[in-house]
mmCIF file of C-alpha atoms in Angstrom:
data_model
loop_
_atom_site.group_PDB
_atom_site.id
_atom_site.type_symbol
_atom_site.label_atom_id
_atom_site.label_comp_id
_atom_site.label_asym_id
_atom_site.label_seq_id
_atom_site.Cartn_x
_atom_site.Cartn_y
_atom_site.Cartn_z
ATOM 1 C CA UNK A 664 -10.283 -10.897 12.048
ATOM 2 C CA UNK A 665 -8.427 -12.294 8.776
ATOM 3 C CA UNK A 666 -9.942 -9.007 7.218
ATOM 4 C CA UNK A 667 -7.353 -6.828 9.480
ATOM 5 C CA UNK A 668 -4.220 -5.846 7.707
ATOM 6 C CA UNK A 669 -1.245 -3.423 7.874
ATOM 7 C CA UNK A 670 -0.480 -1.112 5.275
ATOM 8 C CA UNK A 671 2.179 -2.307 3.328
ATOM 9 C CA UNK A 672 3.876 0.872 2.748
ATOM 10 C CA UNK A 673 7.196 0.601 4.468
ATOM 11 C CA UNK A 674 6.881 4.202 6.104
ATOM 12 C CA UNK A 675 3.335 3.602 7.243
ATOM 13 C CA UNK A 676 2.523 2.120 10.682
ATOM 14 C CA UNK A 677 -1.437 1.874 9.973
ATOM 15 C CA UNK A 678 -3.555 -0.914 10.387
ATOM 16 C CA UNK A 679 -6.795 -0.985 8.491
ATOM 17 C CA UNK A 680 -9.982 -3.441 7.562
ATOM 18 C CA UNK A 681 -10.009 -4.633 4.117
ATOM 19 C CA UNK A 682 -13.676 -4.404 2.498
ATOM 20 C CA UNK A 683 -12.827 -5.415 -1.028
ATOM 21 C CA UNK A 684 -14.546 -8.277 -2.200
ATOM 22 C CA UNK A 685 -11.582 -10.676 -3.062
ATOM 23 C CA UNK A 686 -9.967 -9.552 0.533
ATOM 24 C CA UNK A 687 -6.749 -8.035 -1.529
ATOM 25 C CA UNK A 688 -6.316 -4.556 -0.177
ATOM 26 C CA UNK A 689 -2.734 -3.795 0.719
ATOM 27 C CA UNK A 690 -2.563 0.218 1.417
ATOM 28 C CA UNK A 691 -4.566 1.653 4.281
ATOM 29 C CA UNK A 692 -4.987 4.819 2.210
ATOM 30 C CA UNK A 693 -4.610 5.598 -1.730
ATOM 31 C CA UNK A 694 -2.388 8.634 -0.704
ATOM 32 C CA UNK A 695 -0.261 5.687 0.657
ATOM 33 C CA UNK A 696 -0.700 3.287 -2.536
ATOM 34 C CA UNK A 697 0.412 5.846 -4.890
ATOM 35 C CA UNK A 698 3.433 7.253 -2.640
ATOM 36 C CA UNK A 699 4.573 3.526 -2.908
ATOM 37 C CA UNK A 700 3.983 3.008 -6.305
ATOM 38 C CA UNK A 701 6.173 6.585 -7.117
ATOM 39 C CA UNK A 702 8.710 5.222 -4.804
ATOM 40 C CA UNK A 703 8.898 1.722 -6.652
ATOM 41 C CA UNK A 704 8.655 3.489 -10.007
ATOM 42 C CA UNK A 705 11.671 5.412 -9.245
ATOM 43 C CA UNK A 706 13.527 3.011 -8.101
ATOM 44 C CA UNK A 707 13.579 1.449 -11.662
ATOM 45 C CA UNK A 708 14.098 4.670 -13.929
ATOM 46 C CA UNK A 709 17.388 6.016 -12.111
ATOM 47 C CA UNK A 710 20.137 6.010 -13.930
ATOM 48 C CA UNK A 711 23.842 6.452 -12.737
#
């Protein structure tokens, strides 16, 4: 059970089992893990 997670994308609602070896997974998906990393990486380029 300590292997069950939720994606921690703040738009996604999925839950998901982690299988990586050091138990470290955070994104359900890697659609998901790169959407937050563009969002993240945006948010530290814009200019205003």
């Amino acid at each position: 059970m300590h292997r069950i997670h939720r994606c921690a994308a703040e738009d996604c609602v999925h839950a998901f089992v982690d299988f990586s070896r050091p138990g470290t997974q955070r994104y359900c998906t890697y659609h998901c893990a790169n959407r937050d990393a563009v969002r993240r990486h945006r948010a530290t380029t814009r200019t205003p």
